[in-house]
Amino acid sequence: MNRRKRSLFVRTLLFLFALNSICIFYYFRLHPRPQHPLDDEEQNLNLNLTPPSLSSSSSLKPWPLLPSYLPWNISSFPPVGSCEAYFGNGFSRSISPLRGRNGFFRCHYSETLQSSICEGGTIRMDPGRIAMSRGGEDLEKVMGRREEDELPWFESEAFQIEEGEGWERREDRKLVDQAFLDQYLKHGAVHMHTMRSLVESIRVVPTGQLQCDQVIDEPTLLVTRFEYANMFHTVTDWYSAYVSSRVTGLAGLPHLVFIDGHCKAQLEETWKSLFTSVRYAKDFAGTVCFRHAILSPLGYETALFKGLTESFSCQGSAANILRQKPDYQKTARLSEFGEMLLSSFDLLPIPKREPGMLNILFVRREDYLAHPRHNGKVQSRLSNELEVFDSVQTWAKMKNNMKCKLNVVNGLFAHMHMKEQLQAIRDASIVIGAHGAGLTHLVSAQTDTIVLEIIASMYRRPHFQLISSWKGLEYHAINLPGSYARPTEVTDELSKIMKSLGC
């Protein structure tokens, strides 16, 4: 090939290469990579797998290191109706009725749970326009007060937000219309859906007209409690608040404001341990603006409660297994949440069990004054509880041998500090007790804990069998014809469990 032909050949190759590069450039420009069917704002919200770090000036408590933690802000969402959609981040649809430079409002909707986690900023609250008792009083000072007086009724403009993009201007200046509420904040079976009512009360004001007596810059959860003195229902509230904080990608544990007028209760200490700070709405002397407010769904809308009325299959599993091989029919979320409770009282890391030492935690029911409408007497679920407890203690002493040493723990939870309760459940090898809210502590049990529930005929409900399944715990039950348990039947069942443990 002569020099001229060689030069022509090289120029031709260069031309074809340049032409091909130009074609590829315009192809990808005209045919962008397919996106997840969510808007760009939601893409940015969910692709970040690690939460942002706290600034040096932040007063928020940092997230603790949890052995069972799995990412919440994800690039793809679990299938509707899957185990992860029930317990994890199934809030796959993001709807933004208002987007602005200073204020915004959006809801993250879960088709599985039929509920939303909503967040907004800047939102103004006027406590004077919320009709309810003050809240936070000593129980003895408000005995006899009606529950209706403690739950919030929102007047128009109890909450306000500054006008922005995307908002459909309405004559009544409501942030959202009835169709939005019915689709994303469904009323459900509760007689009073306070989160829905709160959103319904929000009015949009023109730019520059949002006047605040106080501004809270850091993220704040707004929570309304219903059965606030009951352990099971309070755990559903804790879980909802935890999920809301994770789904919205908070860098640390938020502040919390109770939008209710309940008095102080024993379980309030755990709220304070879980979050950066806790206040009641009526504690604020004037109007307050939240730069970032998160509206936590009702506890009734969590998987913990819906499991009582809906049928879905979900088995507890270790987080390290799910990290390697995701399975939408399994979950480690309850273990993650249980570790969160333990961590809030400095009970992590979990110590290794002493070989041959078995703690048998007997969860007891006892009288205590729970709330203003309570007479201090709890309903008996096991008419001869003390007799059964004494028999278990006697049986344990007889069963002590060289292989296994048994220690029976008297779980009088109503008069124990929450840290003592959590430590007792954490260290238990076997948990035994009559059906009752105290067994909800199983969310913080170790995965090799064995459960023996004694169920009276009047209380055959699946609460703790389900929690055991969702945690992956071995579960046994003694179903009574009434409320009396033959002590020998209980100790015989315990003997079978001990035999399975090699004792």
Short mmCIF file of N, CA and C in Angstrom, two decimals, residues 176-344:
data_model
loop_
_atom_site.label_atom_id
_atom_site.label_comp_id
_atom_site.label_asym_id
_atom_site.label_seq_id
_atom_site.Cartn_x
_atom_site.Cartn_y
_atom_site.Cartn_z
N VAL A 176 -54.56 19.99 51.12
CA VAL A 176 -54.99 18.85 50.30
C VAL A 176 -56.52 18.77 50.31
N ASP A 177 -57.06 18.11 49.30
CA ASP A 177 -58.51 17.96 49.23
C ASP A 177 -58.94 16.61 49.78
N GLN A 178 -60.24 16.37 49.75
CA GLN A 178 -60.79 15.14 50.31
C GLN A 178 -60.30 13.91 49.56
N ALA A 179 -60.15 14.04 48.25
CA ALA A 179 -59.68 12.90 47.44
C ALA A 179 -58.28 12.46 47.88
N PHE A 180 -57.40 13.43 48.17
CA PHE A 180 -56.05 13.11 48.64
C PHE A 180 -56.12 12.36 49.97
N LEU A 181 -56.93 12.86 50.89
CA LEU A 181 -57.07 12.22 52.20
C LEU A 181 -57.59 10.79 52.06
N ASP A 182 -58.59 10.61 51.21
CA ASP A 182 -59.21 9.29 51.05
C ASP A 182 -58.27 8.29 50.38
N GLN A 183 -57.34 8.79 49.56
CA GLN A 183 -56.43 7.89 48.86
C GLN A 183 -55.17 7.57 49.66
N TYR A 184 -54.61 8.58 50.35
CA TYR A 184 -53.31 8.39 50.98
C TYR A 184 -53.35 8.41 52.50
N LEU A 185 -54.42 8.88 53.09
CA LEU A 185 -54.58 8.88 54.55
C LEU A 185 -55.95 8.32 54.87
N LYS A 186 -56.13 7.07 54.55
CA LYS A 186 -57.43 6.42 54.67
C LYS A 186 -57.90 6.43 56.12
N HIS A 187 -59.20 6.60 56.28
CA HIS A 187 -59.76 6.70 57.63
C HIS A 187 -59.60 5.39 58.39
N GLY A 188 -59.80 4.26 57.71
CA GLY A 188 -59.63 2.95 58.37
C GLY A 188 -60.70 2.69 59.42
N ALA A 189 -60.36 1.78 60.35
CA ALA A 189 -61.34 1.33 61.34
C ALA A 189 -61.34 2.19 62.60
N VAL A 190 -60.36 3.09 62.77
CA VAL A 190 -60.30 3.90 64.00
C VAL A 190 -61.38 4.96 63.97
N HIS A 191 -61.96 5.24 65.14
CA HIS A 191 -63.06 6.20 65.19
C HIS A 191 -62.58 7.63 65.00
N MET A 192 -61.28 7.85 65.18
CA MET A 192 -60.74 9.21 65.09
C MET A 192 -59.31 9.12 64.57
N HIS A 193 -59.13 9.41 63.27
CA HIS A 193 -57.80 9.31 62.66
C HIS A 193 -57.11 10.67 62.80
N THR A 194 -56.30 10.81 63.85
CA THR A 194 -55.73 12.11 64.20
C THR A 194 -54.73 12.62 63.17
N MET A 195 -53.95 11.73 62.54
CA MET A 195 -52.99 12.20 61.54
C MET A 195 -53.73 12.75 60.33
N ARG A 196 -54.78 12.08 59.92
CA ARG A 196 -55.60 12.56 58.81
C ARG A 196 -56.21 13.92 59.15
N SER A 197 -56.73 14.04 60.37
CA SER A 197 -57.34 15.30 60.79
C SER A 197 -56.31 16.43 60.85
N LEU A 198 -55.08 16.09 61.27
CA LEU A 198 -54.02 17.11 61.32
C LEU A 198 -53.74 17.64 59.92
N VAL A 199 -53.56 16.74 58.96
CA VAL A 199 -53.27 17.16 57.59
C VAL A 199 -54.45 17.95 57.02
N GLU A 200 -55.65 17.53 57.36
CA GLU A 200 -56.84 18.23 56.88
C GLU A 200 -56.91 19.67 57.39
N SER A 201 -56.31 19.91 58.56
CA SER A 201 -56.36 21.24 59.16
C SER A 201 -55.32 22.20 58.58
N ILE A 202 -54.35 21.70 57.80
CA ILE A 202 -53.25 22.55 57.31
C ILE A 202 -53.77 23.51 56.24
N ARG A 203 -53.47 24.80 56.44
CA ARG A 203 -53.84 25.83 55.47
C ARG A 203 -52.57 26.42 54.86
N VAL A 204 -52.66 26.76 53.59
CA VAL A 204 -51.53 27.33 52.86
C VAL A 204 -51.63 28.85 52.90
N VAL A 205 -50.54 29.50 53.32
CA VAL A 205 -50.53 30.96 53.41
C VAL A 205 -49.57 31.52 52.36
N PRO A 206 -49.81 32.76 51.90
CA PRO A 206 -48.93 33.36 50.89
C PRO A 206 -47.49 33.49 51.39
N THR A 207 -46.57 33.52 50.47
CA THR A 207 -45.15 33.63 50.79
C THR A 207 -44.89 34.86 51.67
N GLY A 208 -44.13 34.64 52.75
CA GLY A 208 -43.76 35.73 53.63
C GLY A 208 -44.74 36.02 54.75
N GLN A 209 -45.86 35.27 54.80
CA GLN A 209 -46.88 35.54 55.82
C GLN A 209 -46.88 34.52 56.96
N LEU A 210 -45.90 33.61 56.96
CA LEU A 210 -45.84 32.60 58.02
C LEU A 210 -45.09 33.19 59.22
N GLN A 211 -45.82 33.54 60.27
CA GLN A 211 -45.23 34.18 61.44
C GLN A 211 -45.08 33.16 62.57
N CYS A 212 -43.89 33.05 63.16
CA CYS A 212 -43.62 32.05 64.18
C CYS A 212 -43.03 32.70 65.43
N ASP A 213 -43.53 32.30 66.60
CA ASP A 213 -42.93 32.75 67.86
C ASP A 213 -41.65 32.00 68.17
N GLN A 214 -41.54 30.78 67.63
CA GLN A 214 -40.37 29.93 67.89
C GLN A 214 -40.13 29.06 66.67
N VAL A 215 -38.87 28.77 66.38
CA VAL A 215 -38.53 27.91 65.25
C VAL A 215 -37.67 26.75 65.75
N ILE A 216 -38.04 25.53 65.36
CA ILE A 216 -37.23 24.34 65.66
C ILE A 216 -36.60 23.88 64.35
N ASP A 217 -35.29 23.98 64.27
CA ASP A 217 -34.58 23.70 63.02
C ASP A 217 -34.39 22.21 62.77
N GLU A 218 -34.28 21.41 63.82
CA GLU A 218 -33.96 19.99 63.63
C GLU A 218 -35.21 19.14 63.46
N PRO A 219 -35.08 17.98 62.81
CA PRO A 219 -36.24 17.12 62.53
C PRO A 219 -37.03 16.79 63.79
N THR A 220 -38.36 16.83 63.66
CA THR A 220 -39.25 16.60 64.80
C THR A 220 -40.39 15.69 64.38
N LEU A 221 -40.59 14.62 65.14
CA LEU A 221 -41.73 13.72 64.94
C LEU A 221 -42.95 14.26 65.66
N LEU A 222 -44.09 14.24 64.98
CA LEU A 222 -45.36 14.60 65.60
C LEU A 222 -46.17 13.32 65.76
N VAL A 223 -46.48 12.96 67.02
CA VAL A 223 -47.08 11.65 67.32
C VAL A 223 -48.32 11.82 68.18
N THR A 224 -49.40 11.13 67.80
CA THR A 224 -50.57 11.03 68.65
C THR A 224 -50.71 9.59 69.13
N ARG A 225 -50.83 9.44 70.44
CA ARG A 225 -50.98 8.11 71.05
C ARG A 225 -52.45 7.88 71.43
N PHE A 226 -52.89 6.64 71.33
CA PHE A 226 -54.23 6.29 71.78
C PHE A 226 -54.13 5.49 73.09
N GLU A 227 -53.89 4.20 72.99
CA GLU A 227 -53.82 3.36 74.20
C GLU A 227 -52.40 3.44 74.77
N TYR A 228 -52.08 4.62 75.28
CA TYR A 228 -50.71 5.00 75.60
C TYR A 228 -50.15 4.31 76.84
N ALA A 229 -51.01 3.71 77.68
CA ALA A 229 -50.54 3.05 78.90
C ALA A 229 -50.42 1.55 78.72
N ASN A 230 -50.77 1.05 77.54
CA ASN A 230 -50.72 -0.38 77.25
C ASN A 230 -49.42 -0.71 76.51
N MET A 231 -48.69 -1.70 76.98
CA MET A 231 -47.38 -2.02 76.42
C MET A 231 -47.47 -2.42 74.94
N PHE A 232 -48.43 -3.26 74.59
CA PHE A 232 -48.53 -3.70 73.20
C PHE A 232 -48.78 -2.52 72.28
N HIS A 233 -49.75 -1.69 72.60
CA HIS A 233 -50.09 -0.57 71.73
C HIS A 233 -48.98 0.48 71.71
N THR A 234 -48.28 0.65 72.82
CA THR A 234 -47.18 1.60 72.83
C THR A 234 -46.03 1.10 71.98
N VAL A 235 -45.79 -0.20 71.96
CA VAL A 235 -44.75 -0.75 71.08
C VAL A 235 -45.11 -0.50 69.62
N THR A 236 -46.40 -0.58 69.27
CA THR A 236 -46.78 -0.26 67.88
C THR A 236 -46.49 1.20 67.58
N ASP A 237 -46.69 2.09 68.56
CA ASP A 237 -46.35 3.51 68.37
C ASP A 237 -44.84 3.71 68.24
N TRP A 238 -44.06 3.02 69.10
CA TRP A 238 -42.61 3.12 69.01
C TRP A 238 -42.13 2.65 67.65
N TYR A 239 -42.70 1.54 67.20
CA TYR A 239 -42.28 0.97 65.91
C TYR A 239 -42.60 1.93 64.78
N SER A 240 -43.81 2.52 64.80
CA SER A 240 -44.20 3.46 63.76
C SER A 240 -43.28 4.67 63.74
N ALA A 241 -42.93 5.18 64.92
CA ALA A 241 -42.02 6.33 65.01
C ALA A 241 -40.63 5.96 64.50
N TYR A 242 -40.17 4.75 64.82
CA TYR A 242 -38.86 4.29 64.36
C TYR A 242 -38.84 4.18 62.83
N VAL A 243 -39.86 3.53 62.27
CA VAL A 243 -39.93 3.37 60.81
C VAL A 243 -39.99 4.73 60.12
N SER A 244 -40.78 5.66 60.67
CA SER A 244 -40.90 6.99 60.08
C SER A 244 -39.54 7.69 60.04
N SER A 245 -38.76 7.54 61.10
CA SER A 245 -37.44 8.17 61.16
C SER A 245 -36.48 7.57 60.14
N ARG A 246 -36.60 6.26 59.92
CA ARG A 246 -35.72 5.58 58.96
C ARG A 246 -36.13 5.89 57.51
N VAL A 247 -37.42 5.81 57.22
CA VAL A 247 -37.89 6.00 55.85
C VAL A 247 -37.58 7.41 55.34
N THR A 248 -37.66 8.39 56.23
CA THR A 248 -37.38 9.78 55.82
C THR A 248 -35.89 10.10 55.85
N GLY A 249 -35.05 9.12 56.15
CA GLY A 249 -33.60 9.27 56.02
C GLY A 249 -32.97 10.25 56.97
N LEU A 250 -33.47 10.31 58.21
CA LEU A 250 -32.93 11.27 59.17
C LEU A 250 -31.50 10.90 59.56
N ALA A 251 -30.67 11.92 59.76
CA ALA A 251 -29.27 11.70 60.11
C ALA A 251 -29.09 11.28 61.56
N GLY A 252 -30.07 11.55 62.39
CA GLY A 252 -30.01 11.18 63.80
C GLY A 252 -31.39 11.01 64.35
N LEU A 253 -31.47 10.69 65.64
CA LEU A 253 -32.77 10.48 66.28
C LEU A 253 -33.47 11.82 66.47
N PRO A 254 -34.69 11.95 65.98
CA PRO A 254 -35.34 13.26 65.98
C PRO A 254 -35.85 13.68 67.35
N HIS A 255 -36.26 14.94 67.43
CA HIS A 255 -37.05 15.40 68.57
C HIS A 255 -38.46 14.83 68.40
N LEU A 256 -39.25 14.86 69.46
CA LEU A 256 -40.60 14.32 69.38
C LEU A 256 -41.56 15.23 70.13
N VAL A 257 -42.71 15.47 69.52
CA VAL A 257 -43.77 16.25 70.16
C VAL A 257 -45.04 15.42 70.17
N PHE A 258 -45.61 15.24 71.36
CA PHE A 258 -46.88 14.53 71.48
C PHE A 258 -48.00 15.48 71.11
N ILE A 259 -48.77 15.11 70.08
CA ILE A 259 -49.96 15.89 69.73
C ILE A 259 -51.15 15.21 70.42
N ASP A 260 -51.08 15.15 71.71
CA ASP A 260 -52.17 14.61 72.53
C ASP A 260 -52.07 15.21 73.92
N GLY A 261 -53.09 14.99 74.73
CA GLY A 261 -53.12 15.56 76.07
C GLY A 261 -53.10 14.52 77.16
N HIS A 262 -52.45 13.38 76.89
CA HIS A 262 -52.37 12.32 77.90
C HIS A 262 -51.46 12.75 79.06
N CYS A 263 -51.75 12.23 80.22
CA CYS A 263 -50.90 12.50 81.37
C CYS A 263 -49.65 11.63 81.31
N LYS A 264 -48.76 11.81 82.26
CA LYS A 264 -47.55 10.99 82.32
C LYS A 264 -47.92 9.53 82.57
N ALA A 265 -47.16 8.65 81.96
CA ALA A 265 -47.36 7.22 82.16
C ALA A 265 -46.00 6.55 82.29
N GLN A 266 -46.00 5.33 82.79
CA GLN A 266 -44.74 4.62 83.03
C GLN A 266 -43.91 4.47 81.76
N LEU A 267 -44.58 4.35 80.63
CA LEU A 267 -43.87 4.08 79.38
C LEU A 267 -43.23 5.33 78.78
N GLU A 268 -43.47 6.48 79.38
CA GLU A 268 -42.92 7.72 78.83
C GLU A 268 -41.39 7.74 78.91
N GLU A 269 -40.82 7.06 79.91
CA GLU A 269 -39.36 7.06 80.04
C GLU A 269 -38.69 6.45 78.82
N THR A 270 -39.37 5.50 78.17
CA THR A 270 -38.78 4.87 76.98
C THR A 270 -38.84 5.82 75.80
N TRP A 271 -39.93 6.58 75.66
CA TRP A 271 -39.99 7.60 74.61
C TRP A 271 -38.77 8.53 74.75
N LYS A 272 -38.49 8.94 75.98
CA LYS A 272 -37.38 9.88 76.21
C LYS A 272 -36.03 9.24 75.92
N SER A 273 -35.92 7.95 76.15
CA SER A 273 -34.66 7.26 75.85
C SER A 273 -34.47 7.04 74.35
N LEU A 274 -35.57 6.84 73.65
CA LEU A 274 -35.50 6.54 72.23
C LEU A 274 -35.18 7.76 71.38
N PHE A 275 -35.65 8.94 71.80
CA PHE A 275 -35.54 10.11 70.94
C PHE A 275 -34.73 11.21 71.61
N THR A 276 -34.37 12.22 70.84
CA THR A 276 -33.49 13.28 71.34
C THR A 276 -34.16 14.09 72.44
N SER A 277 -35.42 14.42 72.28
CA SER A 277 -36.17 15.14 73.30
C SER A 277 -37.64 14.83 73.13
N VAL A 278 -38.42 15.02 74.19
CA VAL A 278 -39.87 14.77 74.16
C VAL A 278 -40.59 15.94 74.81
N ARG A 279 -41.57 16.48 74.09
CA ARG A 279 -42.39 17.57 74.62
C ARG A 279 -43.84 17.32 74.25
N TYR A 280 -44.72 18.02 74.94
CA TYR A 280 -46.15 18.01 74.61
C TYR A 280 -46.47 19.28 73.83
N ALA A 281 -47.43 19.18 72.90
CA ALA A 281 -47.78 20.33 72.06
C ALA A 281 -48.14 21.54 72.90
N LYS A 282 -48.85 21.32 74.01
CA LYS A 282 -49.29 22.43 74.85
C LYS A 282 -48.16 23.01 75.71
N ASP A 283 -46.97 22.41 75.65
CA ASP A 283 -45.82 22.98 76.35
C ASP A 283 -45.36 24.29 75.70
N PHE A 284 -45.67 24.45 74.41
CA PHE A 284 -45.24 25.65 73.69
C PHE A 284 -46.16 26.82 74.04
N ALA A 285 -45.56 27.94 74.41
CA ALA A 285 -46.33 29.10 74.84
C ALA A 285 -47.03 29.79 73.67
N GLY A 286 -46.46 29.73 72.49
CA GLY A 286 -47.05 30.38 71.32
C GLY A 286 -46.91 29.49 70.10
N THR A 287 -46.94 30.11 68.94
CA THR A 287 -46.82 29.34 67.71
C THR A 287 -45.38 28.86 67.53
N VAL A 288 -45.22 27.72 66.87
CA VAL A 288 -43.90 27.15 66.65
C VAL A 288 -43.82 26.66 65.22
N CYS A 289 -42.70 26.92 64.56
CA CYS A 289 -42.48 26.45 63.20
C CYS A 289 -41.43 25.34 63.20
N PHE A 290 -41.75 24.25 62.53
CA PHE A 290 -40.83 23.11 62.40
C PHE A 290 -40.21 23.16 61.01
N ARG A 291 -38.89 23.28 60.95
CA ARG A 291 -38.21 23.27 59.66
C ARG A 291 -38.40 21.92 58.95
N HIS A 292 -38.51 20.85 59.76
CA HIS A 292 -38.73 19.52 59.19
C HIS A 292 -39.59 18.72 60.17
N ALA A 293 -40.86 18.59 59.85
CA ALA A 293 -41.79 17.82 60.68
C ALA A 293 -42.13 16.51 59.99
N ILE A 294 -42.14 15.43 60.77
CA ILE A 294 -42.49 14.12 60.25
C ILE A 294 -43.75 13.65 60.98
N LEU A 295 -44.78 13.28 60.24
CA LEU A 295 -46.03 12.82 60.82
C LEU A 295 -46.01 11.30 60.86
N SER A 296 -45.94 10.77 62.07
CA SER A 296 -45.85 9.31 62.25
C SER A 296 -47.25 8.70 62.18
N PRO A 297 -47.43 7.63 61.37
CA PRO A 297 -48.74 6.98 61.29
C PRO A 297 -49.19 6.42 62.64
N LEU A 298 -50.47 6.17 62.76
CA LEU A 298 -51.01 5.58 63.98
C LEU A 298 -50.44 4.18 64.18
N GLY A 299 -50.28 3.78 65.44
CA GLY A 299 -49.80 2.43 65.73
C GLY A 299 -50.69 1.34 65.16
N TYR A 300 -51.97 1.67 64.98
CA TYR A 300 -52.92 0.70 64.41
C TYR A 300 -52.58 0.36 62.95
N GLU A 301 -51.74 1.18 62.32
CA GLU A 301 -51.43 0.98 60.90
C GLU A 301 -50.11 0.24 60.69
N THR A 302 -49.49 -0.24 61.76
CA THR A 302 -48.25 -1.01 61.64
C THR A 302 -48.55 -2.48 61.39
N ALA A 303 -47.56 -3.20 60.90
CA ALA A 303 -47.72 -4.64 60.69
C ALA A 303 -47.99 -5.36 62.01
N LEU A 304 -47.44 -4.85 63.11
CA LEU A 304 -47.65 -5.47 64.43
C LEU A 304 -49.14 -5.57 64.76
N PHE A 305 -49.89 -4.54 64.39
CA PHE A 305 -51.33 -4.55 64.67
C PHE A 305 -52.11 -5.20 63.53
N LYS A 306 -51.72 -4.92 62.30
CA LYS A 306 -52.46 -5.47 61.16
C LYS A 306 -52.36 -7.00 61.10
N GLY A 307 -51.31 -7.55 61.70
CA GLY A 307 -51.19 -9.01 61.73
C GLY A 307 -52.33 -9.69 62.47
N LEU A 308 -53.04 -8.93 63.31
CA LEU A 308 -54.17 -9.49 64.06
C LEU A 308 -55.42 -9.63 63.19
N THR A 309 -55.48 -8.87 62.10
CA THR A 309 -56.68 -8.88 61.27
C THR A 309 -56.41 -9.29 59.83
N GLU A 310 -55.14 -9.28 59.42
CA GLU A 310 -54.79 -9.66 58.06
C GLU A 310 -53.93 -10.92 58.08
N SER A 311 -54.02 -11.68 57.03
CA SER A 311 -53.24 -12.92 56.94
C SER A 311 -52.08 -12.71 55.99
N PHE A 312 -50.86 -12.70 56.54
CA PHE A 312 -49.68 -12.63 55.69
C PHE A 312 -48.59 -13.49 56.30
N SER A 313 -47.80 -14.10 55.43
CA SER A 313 -46.76 -15.03 55.87
C SER A 313 -45.45 -14.29 56.03
N CYS A 314 -44.85 -14.42 57.21
CA CYS A 314 -43.58 -13.74 57.48
C CYS A 314 -42.83 -14.48 58.57
N GLN A 315 -41.60 -14.83 58.31
CA GLN A 315 -40.79 -15.58 59.25
C GLN A 315 -39.56 -14.77 59.61
N GLY A 316 -39.22 -14.74 60.89
CA GLY A 316 -38.02 -14.04 61.34
C GLY A 316 -36.76 -14.73 60.87
N SER A 317 -35.75 -13.93 60.57
CA SER A 317 -34.48 -14.48 60.10
C SER A 317 -33.36 -13.57 60.57
N ALA A 318 -32.14 -14.10 60.58
CA ALA A 318 -30.98 -13.31 60.97
C ALA A 318 -30.63 -12.33 59.86
N ALA A 319 -30.23 -11.12 60.25
CA ALA A 319 -29.93 -10.07 59.27
C ALA A 319 -28.76 -10.46 58.38
N ASN A 320 -27.74 -11.14 58.93
CA ASN A 320 -26.57 -11.49 58.11
C ASN A 320 -26.95 -12.46 57.00
N ILE A 321 -27.97 -13.30 57.24
CA ILE A 321 -28.44 -14.21 56.19
C ILE A 321 -29.15 -13.43 55.10
N LEU A 322 -29.99 -12.47 55.50
CA LEU A 322 -30.74 -11.68 54.52
C LEU A 322 -29.84 -10.73 53.75
N ARG A 323 -28.72 -10.32 54.35
CA ARG A 323 -27.78 -9.47 53.60
C ARG A 323 -27.19 -10.25 52.42
N GLN A 324 -26.92 -11.53 52.65
CA GLN A 324 -26.31 -12.37 51.61
C GLN A 324 -27.35 -12.87 50.62
N LYS A 325 -28.56 -13.17 51.13
CA LYS A 325 -29.60 -13.74 50.27
C LYS A 325 -30.95 -13.14 50.66
N PRO A 326 -31.33 -12.00 50.08
CA PRO A 326 -32.61 -11.37 50.41
C PRO A 326 -33.78 -12.32 50.16
N ASP A 327 -34.75 -12.27 51.05
CA ASP A 327 -35.94 -13.12 50.95
C ASP A 327 -37.12 -12.30 51.43
N TYR A 328 -38.03 -12.00 50.52
CA TYR A 328 -39.15 -11.12 50.86
C TYR A 328 -40.17 -11.76 51.79
N GLN A 329 -40.04 -13.04 52.03
CA GLN A 329 -40.94 -13.71 52.98
C GLN A 329 -40.32 -13.84 54.36
N LYS A 330 -39.17 -13.22 54.55
CA LYS A 330 -38.50 -13.25 55.86
C LYS A 330 -38.12 -11.83 56.26
N THR A 331 -37.88 -11.65 57.56
CA THR A 331 -37.55 -10.31 58.04
C THR A 331 -36.62 -10.36 59.24
N ALA A 332 -35.79 -9.34 59.35
CA ALA A 332 -34.99 -9.13 60.56
C ALA A 332 -35.37 -7.79 61.20
N ARG A 333 -36.45 -7.17 60.69
CA ARG A 333 -36.82 -5.84 61.15
C ARG A 333 -37.21 -5.80 62.63
N LEU A 334 -37.93 -6.83 63.12
CA LEU A 334 -38.31 -6.81 64.53
C LEU A 334 -37.09 -6.97 65.42
N SER A 335 -36.12 -7.76 64.98
CA SER A 335 -34.87 -7.87 65.75
C SER A 335 -34.13 -6.55 65.75
N GLU A 336 -34.10 -5.88 64.60
CA GLU A 336 -33.46 -4.56 64.50
C GLU A 336 -34.13 -3.58 65.47
N PHE A 337 -35.47 -3.58 65.48
CA PHE A 337 -36.21 -2.69 66.36
C PHE A 337 -35.99 -3.05 67.83
N GLY A 338 -35.98 -4.35 68.13
CA GLY A 338 -35.72 -4.79 69.51
C GLY A 338 -34.35 -4.36 69.98
N GLU A 339 -33.37 -4.40 69.08
CA GLU A 339 -32.03 -3.92 69.43
C GLU A 339 -32.03 -2.42 69.65
N MET A 340 -32.88 -1.71 68.91
CA MET A 340 -33.00 -0.26 69.11
C MET A 340 -33.49 0.03 70.54
N LEU A 341 -34.47 -0.73 71.01
CA LEU A 341 -34.96 -0.56 72.38
C LEU A 341 -33.86 -0.87 73.39
N LEU A 342 -33.15 -1.95 73.18
CA LEU A 342 -32.06 -2.31 74.09
C LEU A 342 -30.98 -1.23 74.11
N SER A 343 -30.63 -0.74 72.93
CA SER A 343 -29.59 0.26 72.83
C SER A 343 -29.96 1.55 73.55
N SER A 344 -31.25 1.90 73.54
CA SER A 344 -31.67 3.15 74.17
C SER A 344 -31.44 3.13 75.68
#
